[in-house]
XYZ file of C-alpha atoms in Angstrom:
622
model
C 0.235 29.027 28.626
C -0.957 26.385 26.549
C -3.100 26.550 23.437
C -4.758 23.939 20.376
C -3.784 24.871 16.926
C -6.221 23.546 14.551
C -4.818 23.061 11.179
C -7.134 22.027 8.270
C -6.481 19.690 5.396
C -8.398 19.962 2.670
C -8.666 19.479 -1.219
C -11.844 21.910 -1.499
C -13.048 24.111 0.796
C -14.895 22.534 3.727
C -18.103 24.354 3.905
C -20.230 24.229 7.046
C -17.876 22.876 9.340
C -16.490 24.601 12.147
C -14.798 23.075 15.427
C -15.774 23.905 18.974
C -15.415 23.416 22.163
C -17.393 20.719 22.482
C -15.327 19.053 20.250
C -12.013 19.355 21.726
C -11.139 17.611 25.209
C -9.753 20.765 26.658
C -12.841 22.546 28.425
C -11.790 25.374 30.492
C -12.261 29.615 30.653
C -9.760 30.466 27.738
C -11.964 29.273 24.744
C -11.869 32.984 23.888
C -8.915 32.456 21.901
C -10.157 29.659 19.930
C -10.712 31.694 17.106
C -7.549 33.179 15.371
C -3.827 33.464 15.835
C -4.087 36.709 16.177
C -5.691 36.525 19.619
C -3.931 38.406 22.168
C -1.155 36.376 24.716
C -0.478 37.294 27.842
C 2.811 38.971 28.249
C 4.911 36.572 29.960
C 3.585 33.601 27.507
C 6.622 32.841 25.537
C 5.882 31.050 21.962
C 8.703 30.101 20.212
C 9.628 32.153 16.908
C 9.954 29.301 14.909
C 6.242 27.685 15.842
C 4.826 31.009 14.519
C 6.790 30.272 11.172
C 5.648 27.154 11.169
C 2.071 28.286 11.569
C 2.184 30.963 8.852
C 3.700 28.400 6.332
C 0.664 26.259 7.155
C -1.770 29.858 6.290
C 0.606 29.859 3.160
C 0.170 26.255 1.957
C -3.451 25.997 2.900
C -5.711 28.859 3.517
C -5.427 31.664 6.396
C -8.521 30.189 8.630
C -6.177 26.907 8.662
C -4.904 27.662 12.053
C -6.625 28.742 15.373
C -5.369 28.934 18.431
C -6.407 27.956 22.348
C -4.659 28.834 25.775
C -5.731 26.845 28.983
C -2.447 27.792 31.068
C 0.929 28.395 32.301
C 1.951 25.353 31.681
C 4.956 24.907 29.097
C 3.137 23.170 26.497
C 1.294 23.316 23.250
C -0.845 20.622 21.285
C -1.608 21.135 18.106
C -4.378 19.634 16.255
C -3.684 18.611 12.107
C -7.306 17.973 10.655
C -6.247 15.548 8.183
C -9.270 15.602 5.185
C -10.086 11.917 4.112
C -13.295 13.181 1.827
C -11.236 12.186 -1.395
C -11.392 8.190 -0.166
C -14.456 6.693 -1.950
C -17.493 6.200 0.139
C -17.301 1.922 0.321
C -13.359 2.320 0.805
C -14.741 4.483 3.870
C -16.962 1.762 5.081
C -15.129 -0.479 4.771
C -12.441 1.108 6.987
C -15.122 1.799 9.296
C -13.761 5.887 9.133
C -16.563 8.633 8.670
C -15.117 10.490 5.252
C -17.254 13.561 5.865
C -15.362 13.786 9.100
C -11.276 14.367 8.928
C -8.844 12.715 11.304
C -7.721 14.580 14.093
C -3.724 14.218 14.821
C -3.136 15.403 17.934
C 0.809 16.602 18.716
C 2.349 18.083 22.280
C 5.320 19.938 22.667
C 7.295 22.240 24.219
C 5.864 25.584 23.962
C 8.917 27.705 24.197
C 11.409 24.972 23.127
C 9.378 23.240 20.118
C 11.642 21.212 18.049
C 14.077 21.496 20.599
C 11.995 20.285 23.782
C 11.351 16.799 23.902
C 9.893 14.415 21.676
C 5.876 15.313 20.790
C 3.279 12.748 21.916
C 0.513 11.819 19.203
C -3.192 11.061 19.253
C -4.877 10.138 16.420
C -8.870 10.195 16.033
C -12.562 10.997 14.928
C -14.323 13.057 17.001
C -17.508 11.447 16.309
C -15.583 8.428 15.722
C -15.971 6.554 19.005
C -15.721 2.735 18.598
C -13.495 0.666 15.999
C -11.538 3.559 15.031
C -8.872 0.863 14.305
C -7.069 2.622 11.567
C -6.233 5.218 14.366
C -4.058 2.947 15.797
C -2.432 2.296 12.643
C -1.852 5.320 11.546
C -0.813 6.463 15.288
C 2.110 3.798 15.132
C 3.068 4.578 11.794
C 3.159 8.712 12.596
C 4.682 8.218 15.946
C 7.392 6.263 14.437
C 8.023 8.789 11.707
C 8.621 11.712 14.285
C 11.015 9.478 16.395
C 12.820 9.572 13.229
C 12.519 12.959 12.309
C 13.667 13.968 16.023
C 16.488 12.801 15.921
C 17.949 15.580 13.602
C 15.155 18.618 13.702
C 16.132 21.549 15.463
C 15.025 24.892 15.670
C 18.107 26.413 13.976
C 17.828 24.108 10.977
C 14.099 24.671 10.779
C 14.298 28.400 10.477
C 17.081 28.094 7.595
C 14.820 25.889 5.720
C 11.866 28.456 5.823
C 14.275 31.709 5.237
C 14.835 29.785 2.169
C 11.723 29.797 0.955
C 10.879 32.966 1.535
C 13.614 34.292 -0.480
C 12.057 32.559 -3.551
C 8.823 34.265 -2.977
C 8.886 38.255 -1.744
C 5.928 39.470 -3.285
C 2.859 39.357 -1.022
C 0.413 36.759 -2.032
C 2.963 34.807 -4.729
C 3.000 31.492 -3.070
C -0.623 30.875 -2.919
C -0.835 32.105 -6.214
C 1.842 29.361 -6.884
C 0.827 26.749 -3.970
C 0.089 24.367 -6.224
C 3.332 23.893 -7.959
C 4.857 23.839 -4.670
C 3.305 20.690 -3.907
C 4.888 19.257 -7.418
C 7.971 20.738 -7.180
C 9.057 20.442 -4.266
C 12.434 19.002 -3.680
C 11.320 15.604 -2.180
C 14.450 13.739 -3.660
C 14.075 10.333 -5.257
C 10.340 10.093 -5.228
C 7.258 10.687 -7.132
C 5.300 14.246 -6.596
C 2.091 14.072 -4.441
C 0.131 17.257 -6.049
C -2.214 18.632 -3.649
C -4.882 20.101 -5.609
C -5.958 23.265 -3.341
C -6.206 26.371 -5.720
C -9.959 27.446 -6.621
C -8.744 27.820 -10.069
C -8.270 24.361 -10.493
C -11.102 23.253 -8.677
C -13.173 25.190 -10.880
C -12.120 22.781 -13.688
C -12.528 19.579 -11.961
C -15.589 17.911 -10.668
C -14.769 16.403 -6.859
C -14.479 12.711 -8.271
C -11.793 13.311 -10.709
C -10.036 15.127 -7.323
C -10.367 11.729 -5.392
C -9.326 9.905 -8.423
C -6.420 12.462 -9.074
C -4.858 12.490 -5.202
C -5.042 8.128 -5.237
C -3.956 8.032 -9.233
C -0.685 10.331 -7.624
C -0.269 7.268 -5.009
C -0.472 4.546 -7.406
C 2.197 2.177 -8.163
C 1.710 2.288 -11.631
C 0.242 5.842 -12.685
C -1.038 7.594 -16.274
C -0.034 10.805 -18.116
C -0.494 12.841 -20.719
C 1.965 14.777 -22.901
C 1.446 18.177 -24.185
C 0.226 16.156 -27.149
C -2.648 14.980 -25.439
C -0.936 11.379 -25.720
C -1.248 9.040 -22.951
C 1.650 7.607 -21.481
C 1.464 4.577 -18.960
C 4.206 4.305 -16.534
C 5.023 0.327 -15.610
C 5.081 -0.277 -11.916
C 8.293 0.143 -10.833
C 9.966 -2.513 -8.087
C 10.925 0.612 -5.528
C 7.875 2.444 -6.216
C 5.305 0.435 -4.038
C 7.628 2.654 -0.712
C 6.963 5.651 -2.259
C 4.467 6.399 0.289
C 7.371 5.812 2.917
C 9.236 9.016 1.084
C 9.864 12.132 3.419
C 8.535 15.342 2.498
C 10.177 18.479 2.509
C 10.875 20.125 5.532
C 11.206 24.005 3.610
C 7.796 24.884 4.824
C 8.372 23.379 8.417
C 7.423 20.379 10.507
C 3.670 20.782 10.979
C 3.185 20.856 6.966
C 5.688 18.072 6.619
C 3.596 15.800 8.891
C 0.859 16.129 7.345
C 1.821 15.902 3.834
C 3.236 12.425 5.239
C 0.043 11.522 6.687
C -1.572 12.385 3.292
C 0.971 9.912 1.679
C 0.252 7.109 4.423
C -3.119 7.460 4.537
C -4.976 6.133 0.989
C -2.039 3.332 1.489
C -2.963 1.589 5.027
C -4.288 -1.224 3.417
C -0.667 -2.180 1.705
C 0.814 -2.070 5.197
C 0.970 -4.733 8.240
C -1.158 -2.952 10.880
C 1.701 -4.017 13.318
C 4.948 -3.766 11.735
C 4.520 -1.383 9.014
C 6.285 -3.033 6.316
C 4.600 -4.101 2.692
C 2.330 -7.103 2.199
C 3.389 -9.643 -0.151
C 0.094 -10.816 -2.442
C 0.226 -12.915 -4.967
C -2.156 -9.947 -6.744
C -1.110 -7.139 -4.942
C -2.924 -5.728 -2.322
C -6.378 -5.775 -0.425
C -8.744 -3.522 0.679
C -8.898 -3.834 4.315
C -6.130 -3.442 6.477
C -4.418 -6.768 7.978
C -1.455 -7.948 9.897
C 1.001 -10.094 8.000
C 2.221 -13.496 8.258
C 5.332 -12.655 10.404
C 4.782 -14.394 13.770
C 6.280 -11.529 15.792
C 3.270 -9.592 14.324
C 0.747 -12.310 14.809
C 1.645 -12.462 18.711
C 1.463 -8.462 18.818
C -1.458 -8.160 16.985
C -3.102 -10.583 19.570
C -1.630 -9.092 22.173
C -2.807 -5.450 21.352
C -6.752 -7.450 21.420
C -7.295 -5.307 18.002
C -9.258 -8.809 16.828
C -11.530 -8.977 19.938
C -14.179 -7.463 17.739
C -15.748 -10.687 16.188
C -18.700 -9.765 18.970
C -19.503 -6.693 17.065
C -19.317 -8.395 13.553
C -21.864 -11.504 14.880
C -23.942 -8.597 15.826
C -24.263 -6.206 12.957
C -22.773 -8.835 10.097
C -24.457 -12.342 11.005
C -24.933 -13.127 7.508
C -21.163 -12.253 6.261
C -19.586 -13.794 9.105
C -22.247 -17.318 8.149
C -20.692 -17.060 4.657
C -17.198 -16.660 5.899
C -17.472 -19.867 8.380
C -18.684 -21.652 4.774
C -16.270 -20.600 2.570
C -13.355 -21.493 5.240
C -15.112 -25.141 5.603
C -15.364 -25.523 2.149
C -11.713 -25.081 1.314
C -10.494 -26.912 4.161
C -12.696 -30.408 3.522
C -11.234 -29.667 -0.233
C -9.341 -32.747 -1.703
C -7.205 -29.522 -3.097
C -7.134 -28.196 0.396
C -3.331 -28.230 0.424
C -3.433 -25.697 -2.934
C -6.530 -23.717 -2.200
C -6.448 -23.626 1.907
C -4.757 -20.501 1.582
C -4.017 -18.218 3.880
C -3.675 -21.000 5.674
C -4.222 -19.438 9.952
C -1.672 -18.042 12.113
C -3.453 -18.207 15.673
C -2.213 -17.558 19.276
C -2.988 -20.562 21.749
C -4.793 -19.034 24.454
C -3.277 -20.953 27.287
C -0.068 -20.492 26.083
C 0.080 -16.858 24.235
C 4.070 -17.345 23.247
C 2.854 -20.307 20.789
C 1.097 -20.299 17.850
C -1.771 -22.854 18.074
C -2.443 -22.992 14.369
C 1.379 -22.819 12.133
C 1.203 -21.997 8.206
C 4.741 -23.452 8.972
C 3.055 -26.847 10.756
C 0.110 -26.888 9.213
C -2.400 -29.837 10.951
C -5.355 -30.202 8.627
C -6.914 -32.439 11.300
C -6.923 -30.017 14.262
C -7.905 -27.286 12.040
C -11.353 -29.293 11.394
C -12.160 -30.408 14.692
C -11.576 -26.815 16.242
C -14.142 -24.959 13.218
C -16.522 -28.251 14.089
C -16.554 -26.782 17.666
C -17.554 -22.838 15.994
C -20.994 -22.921 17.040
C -23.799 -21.300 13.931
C -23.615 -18.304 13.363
C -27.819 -18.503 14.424
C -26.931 -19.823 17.601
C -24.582 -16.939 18.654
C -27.439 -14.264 17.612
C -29.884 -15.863 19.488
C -28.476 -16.015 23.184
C -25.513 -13.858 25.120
C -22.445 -13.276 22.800
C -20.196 -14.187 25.647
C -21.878 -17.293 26.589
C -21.839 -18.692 23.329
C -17.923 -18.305 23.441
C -17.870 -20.039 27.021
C -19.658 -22.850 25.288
C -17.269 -22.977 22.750
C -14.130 -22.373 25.040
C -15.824 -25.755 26.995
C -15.846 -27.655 22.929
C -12.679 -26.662 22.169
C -10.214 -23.487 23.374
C -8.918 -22.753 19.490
C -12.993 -22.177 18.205
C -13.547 -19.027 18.980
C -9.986 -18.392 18.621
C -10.182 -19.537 15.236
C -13.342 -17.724 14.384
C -11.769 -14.681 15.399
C -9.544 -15.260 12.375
C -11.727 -16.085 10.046
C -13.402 -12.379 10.667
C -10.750 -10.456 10.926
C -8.105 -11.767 7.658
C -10.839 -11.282 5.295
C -9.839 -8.437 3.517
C -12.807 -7.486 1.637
C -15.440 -5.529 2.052
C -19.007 -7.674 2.301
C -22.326 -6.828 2.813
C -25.644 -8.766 3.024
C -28.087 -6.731 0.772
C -31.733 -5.904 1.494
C -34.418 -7.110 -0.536
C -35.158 -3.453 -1.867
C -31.458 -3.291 -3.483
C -30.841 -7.134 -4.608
C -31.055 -8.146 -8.395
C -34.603 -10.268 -8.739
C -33.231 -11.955 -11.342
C -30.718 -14.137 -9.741
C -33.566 -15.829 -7.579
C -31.602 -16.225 -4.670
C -31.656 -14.187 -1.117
C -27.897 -14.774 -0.558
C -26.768 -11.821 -2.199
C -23.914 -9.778 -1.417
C -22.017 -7.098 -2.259
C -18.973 -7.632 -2.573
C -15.907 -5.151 -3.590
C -11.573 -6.460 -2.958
C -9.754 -3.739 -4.668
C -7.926 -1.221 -2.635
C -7.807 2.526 -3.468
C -5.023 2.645 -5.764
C -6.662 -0.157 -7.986
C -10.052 0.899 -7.976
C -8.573 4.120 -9.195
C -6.611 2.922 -11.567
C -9.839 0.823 -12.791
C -12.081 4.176 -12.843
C -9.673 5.911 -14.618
C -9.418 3.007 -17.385
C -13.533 2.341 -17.625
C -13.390 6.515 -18.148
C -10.695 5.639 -21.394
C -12.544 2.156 -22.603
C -15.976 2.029 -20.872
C -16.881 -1.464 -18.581
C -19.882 -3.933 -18.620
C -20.805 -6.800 -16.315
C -20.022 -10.359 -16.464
C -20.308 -13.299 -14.291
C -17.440 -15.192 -12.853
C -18.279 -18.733 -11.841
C -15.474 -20.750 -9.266
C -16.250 -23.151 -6.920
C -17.018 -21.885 -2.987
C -14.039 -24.067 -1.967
C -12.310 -21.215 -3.721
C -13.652 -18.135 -1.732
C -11.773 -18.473 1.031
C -8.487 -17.513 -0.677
C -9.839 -14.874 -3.328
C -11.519 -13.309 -0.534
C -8.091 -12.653 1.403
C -5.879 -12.609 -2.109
C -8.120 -11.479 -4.574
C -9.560 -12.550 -8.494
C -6.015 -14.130 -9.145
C -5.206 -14.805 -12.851
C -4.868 -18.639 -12.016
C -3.848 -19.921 -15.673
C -1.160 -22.494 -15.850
C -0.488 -22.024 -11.863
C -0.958 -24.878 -9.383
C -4.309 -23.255 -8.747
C -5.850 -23.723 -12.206
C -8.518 -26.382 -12.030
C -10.606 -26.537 -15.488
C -7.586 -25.618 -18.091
C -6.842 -22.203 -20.049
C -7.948 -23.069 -23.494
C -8.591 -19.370 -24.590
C -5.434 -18.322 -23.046
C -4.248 -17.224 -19.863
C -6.372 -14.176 -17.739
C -9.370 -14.156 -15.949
C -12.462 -15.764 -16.851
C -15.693 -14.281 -17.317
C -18.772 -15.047 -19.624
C -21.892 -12.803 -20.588
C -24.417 -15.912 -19.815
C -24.815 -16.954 -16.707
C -25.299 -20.666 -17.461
C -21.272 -20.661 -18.110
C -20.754 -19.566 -14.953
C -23.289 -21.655 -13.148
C -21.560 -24.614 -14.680
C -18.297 -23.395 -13.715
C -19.235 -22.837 -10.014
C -20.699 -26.368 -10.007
C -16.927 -28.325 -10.130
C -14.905 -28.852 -7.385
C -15.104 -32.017 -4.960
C -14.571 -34.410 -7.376
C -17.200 -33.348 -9.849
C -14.846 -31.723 -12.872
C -17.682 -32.028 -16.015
C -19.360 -28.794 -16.453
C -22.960 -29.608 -16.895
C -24.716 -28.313 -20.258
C -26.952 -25.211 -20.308
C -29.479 -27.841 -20.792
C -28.870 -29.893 -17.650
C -28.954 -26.188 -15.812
C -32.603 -25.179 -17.171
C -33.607 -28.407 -16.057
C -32.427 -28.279 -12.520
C -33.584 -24.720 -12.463
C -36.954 -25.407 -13.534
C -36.933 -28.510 -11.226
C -35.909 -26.851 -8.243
C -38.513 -23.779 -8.456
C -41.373 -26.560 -9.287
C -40.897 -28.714 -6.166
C -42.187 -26.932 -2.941
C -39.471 -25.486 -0.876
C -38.881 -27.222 2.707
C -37.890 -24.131 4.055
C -38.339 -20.538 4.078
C -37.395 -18.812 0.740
C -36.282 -16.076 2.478
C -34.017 -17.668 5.206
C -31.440 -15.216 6.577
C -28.069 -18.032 7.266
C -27.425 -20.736 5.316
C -29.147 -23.735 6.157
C -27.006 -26.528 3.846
C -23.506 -27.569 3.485
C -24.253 -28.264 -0.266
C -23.347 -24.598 -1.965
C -23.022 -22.752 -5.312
C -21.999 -19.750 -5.680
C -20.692 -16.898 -8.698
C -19.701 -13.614 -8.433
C -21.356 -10.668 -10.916
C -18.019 -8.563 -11.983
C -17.369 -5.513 -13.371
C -14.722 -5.696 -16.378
C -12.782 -2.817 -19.082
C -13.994 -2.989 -22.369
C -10.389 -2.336 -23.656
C -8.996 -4.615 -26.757
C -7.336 -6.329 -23.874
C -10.590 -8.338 -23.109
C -10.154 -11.474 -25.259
C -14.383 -12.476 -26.470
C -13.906 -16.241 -27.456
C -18.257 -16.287 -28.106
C -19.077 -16.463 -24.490
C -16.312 -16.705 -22.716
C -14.196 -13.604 -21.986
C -10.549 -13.961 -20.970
C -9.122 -10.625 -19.065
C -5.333 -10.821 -19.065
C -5.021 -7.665 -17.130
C -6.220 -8.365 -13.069
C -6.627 -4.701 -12.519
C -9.161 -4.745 -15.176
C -11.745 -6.921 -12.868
C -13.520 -5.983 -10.103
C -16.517 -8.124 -8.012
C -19.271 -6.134 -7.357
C -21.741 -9.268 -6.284
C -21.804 -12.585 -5.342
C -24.611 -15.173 -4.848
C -25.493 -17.783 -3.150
C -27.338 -21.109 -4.030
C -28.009 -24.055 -1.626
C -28.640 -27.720 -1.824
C -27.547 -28.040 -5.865
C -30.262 -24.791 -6.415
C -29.476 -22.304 -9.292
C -30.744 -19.643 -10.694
C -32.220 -18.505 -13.868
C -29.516 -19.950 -16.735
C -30.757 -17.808 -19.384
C -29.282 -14.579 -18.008
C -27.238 -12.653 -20.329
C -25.502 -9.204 -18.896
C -25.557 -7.414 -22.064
C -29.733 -7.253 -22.460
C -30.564 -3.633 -21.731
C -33.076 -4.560 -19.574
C -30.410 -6.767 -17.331
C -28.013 -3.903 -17.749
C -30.911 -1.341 -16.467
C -31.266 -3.426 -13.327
C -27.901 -3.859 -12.720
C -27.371 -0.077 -12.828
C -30.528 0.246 -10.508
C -29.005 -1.676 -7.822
C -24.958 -0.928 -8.704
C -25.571 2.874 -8.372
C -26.991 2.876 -4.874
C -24.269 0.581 -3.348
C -20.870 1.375 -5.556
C -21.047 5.037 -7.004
C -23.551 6.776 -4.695
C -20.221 9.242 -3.638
């Protein structure tokens, strides 16, 4: 007979949810026994011993209505459902991995029913129910889980198994001591040289924290770098540590059996994805840590797979519901490559697969050709063209211009690795006087995290960040890098090394201005001037235009910065030493030498209020 175990994940109780049927892809006359271990079997259905074990110690961990159980049959197999919870990942790290939050992941495992560990290797599924196109990250995580029960196969057995959980159950006799105690399991368990991934699950201490501080808690734990206090009440901040950034990679304890060990490791892998090559697993080297979306890495063997496995054949679906972003994208890549600095700044520079000859790479960051790189984004027809007509003729157009343009396009989508989004008129800040706005957030989990917890220790305000668009093509894919005294820098570090910011956005404006040849940052003056200029002259075109129309671009970015005594105030320019202490929140764009109001300043309450009006819809609504 076979049966679906459905195992749930969760830091709080998950109220109003309950799986069906419907649900499930098995649909035959045995739902009966959806409902409950403790559903009869018939009597020559043989279950292994040590899968009941198993079971219980995943009642123990998590709560008794953790597990259910289906039969279809007579064959000899079992799959077994883990409902991994993702409602601790913040709602735009959600979105931005395109994974419903509300909903967990389903990881679907087959195996022997009356051999279990010692039958054959289980198959896994990962996925969202309700999550029916561009669950990508199912196929990441699917590789990654898949690969760590190869590796767990080769040594599990049955035997072993139930001398790991007779173990444990000598430490705790007494009925009901382990959940009274589950969450110290969870810290000390003996997971040798690795940090402790505390689960918070009692009601106890659930009671005492609001849900944010869980989802903070549970990524904190997964941080590189991570804060403490002593009994004291002292804080103590732990450096990163060169063989931390794996600790994800560590395997959990096997004492309370496979199917909690599993899923433990998926809760590890999970709020990491982002710091892993989708194709071969191993760490991304930034020159600012990671990103926040998911990517494949440089390594050609990964370039050609990742091609191969056609996960970046959805630039149709971001034309379609992300014209805008994928406009600005185009921009920013021509901007940086018709750079005189485009041999500093062009960077990543792209690793694409000719299509008539897929073992090549048509575009080398080893043989870079500036040349062919321009004539092949010449041949990317606008973005308006490609939402007015058939998404597949448009790329048979292109094909007929040149083979590597839609090739190429496809990799300007897909190696940004941040999370944009045009805003609507109802949530954009009026005072900017500009339609191009975005929102626009970089930092992964562990770093906005980190950030949250800091702004809860220090407090944060806003500032502006002004840098050339010929710049955005890079910060986009490497993040806010603290360019002082680096090839990179451009306009000199005279208030010290960090990231700089500035209060007023005429600083900014004048900042965003130089590039192409034009390195003399125009007075606040000369700003007001061309402000007032440009919104007295009657505008050509519609105010309102959804794409860019001109080649000619400005652009700054509103950011979000710790008001630690880190931040260096120099008057009006603000130096931030410490990376993880910036975040963008916004950018803005301005076309044909336009900019907007220069007399902005981000610390006016009535700035600040609008800010907040617009900031908390998009960024803390979860």
């Amino acid at each position: 007979m076979a049966f679906h175990i459905f195992v749930s994940v969760c830091l709080q109780d998950i109220k109003g949810q309950s799986w069906t049927d419907e649900e499930s892809d098995g649909e035959n006359e045995s739902e009966q026994f959806l409902y409950g271990i403790q559903g009869s079997c018939a009597a020559d259905l043989y279950r292994h011993p040590q899968l009941d074990a198993d079971i219980e110690a995943v009642k123990d961990i998590y709560t008794d209505s953790a597990v259910s159980v289906r039969e279809y049959g007579t064959i000899d197999d079992v799959d077994i459902d883990l409902q991994i919870n993702i409602s601790f990942l913040d709602e735009e790290v959600a979105t931005a991995w395109k994974v419903i939050r509300t909903e967990p992941i389903i990881l679907r495992l087959r195996f022997s029913l009356s051999q279990y560990l010692d039958g054959p290797e289980p198959s896994v599924e990962v996925f969202q129910p309700s999550n029916k196109e561009g669950f990508s990250l199912g196929l990441q995580l699917k590789k990654i889980l898949s690969a760590f029960t190869s590796q767990q196969w080769k040594h599990l057995s049955n035997e072993f198994l139930k001398a790991q959980q007779e173990k444990r159950h000598s430490w705790f006799k007494a009925g009901g001591t382990i959940k009274k105690f589950r969450a110290g399991l969870s810290i000390f368990s003996p997971i040798p040289k690795s940090p402790s991934f505390p689960l918070i699950q009692d009601t106890v201490l659930k009671g005492k924290l609001s849900v944010p501080e869980l989802r903070v808690t549970r990524l904190m734990n997964r941080s590189i770098s991570c804060t403490m206090k002593n009994p004291k009440g002292e804080l103590f901040s732990y450096p990163p540590n060169s063989q931390a950034g794996g600790h994800c990679k560590n395997i959990p304890t096997l004492e309370y059996g496979f199917l909690v060990q599993i899923m433990k490791y998926s809760e590890q892998r999970i709020p990491t994805l982002n710091e892993y090559c989708v194709v071969c697993d191993e760490q991304h080297v930034f020159q600012n840590g990671s990103m926040l979306k998911p990517a494949v890495c440089t390594r050609e063997l990964c370039v050609f797979s990742f091609y191969t496995l056609g996960v970046m054949s959805g630039a149709a679906e971001e034309v379609a519901t992300g014209a805008e972003v994928v406009d600005l994208l185009v921009a920013m890549c021509r901007a940086a490559l018709e750079s005189p600095r485009k041999s500093i700044i062009f960077e990543p520079y792209p690793s694409v697969v000719d299509p008539n000859d897929p073992k090549t790479l048509a575009f080398n960051p080893k043989k870079k050709n500036y040349e062919r790189l321009q004539k092949a984004l010449d041949s990317v027809m606008s973005i308006r063209e490609m939402t007015q007509g058939s998404y597949l003729e448009i790329k048979k157009q292109m094909d007929k211009l040149d083979p590597l343009a839609h090739p190429l396009l496809q990799w300007i989508i897909s190696s940004n690795r941040s999370h944009i989004v045009k805003l609507p008129l109802s949530r954009q800040l009026k005072f900017m006087h500009t339609s191009h706005q975005f929102l626009l957030l970089s930092s992964p989990p562990a770093k906005e995290a980190r950030f949250r917890t800091a702004k809860k220790l220090y407090g944060s305000t806003f500032a502006f960040h002004g840098s050339h668009i010929e710049n955005w093509h890079s910060v986009l894919r490497n993040g806010l890098v603290n360019a002082s005294y680096t090839k990179l820098q451009l306009h000199g570090a005279a208030y010290g090394k960090g990231i700089y910011l500035s209060p007023i956005s005429s600083i900014s404006f004048g900042y965003s201005g130089m590039g192409k040849g034009q390195h003399r940052m125009p007075t606040k003056d000369e700003l007001v001037q061309r402000y007032n200029r440009m919104n007295s002259v009657p505008q050509s075109r519609p105010i309102q235009s959804r794409f860019l129309q001109s080649r000619n671009l400005n652009c700054i970015a509103l950011c979000e910065v710790i008001t630690s005594k880190d931040l260096q105030k120099h008057g009006n320019i603000w130096v931030c030493p410490v990376s993880d202490h910036v975040c963008t929140r916004f950018f803005f764009v301005y076309e044909d030498g336009q900019v907007g109001d220069a007399n902005i300043n981000t610390q006016e309450p009535k700035v600040q209020k609008e800010i907040m009006r617009v900031i908390g819809t998009q960024i803390y609504s979860s």
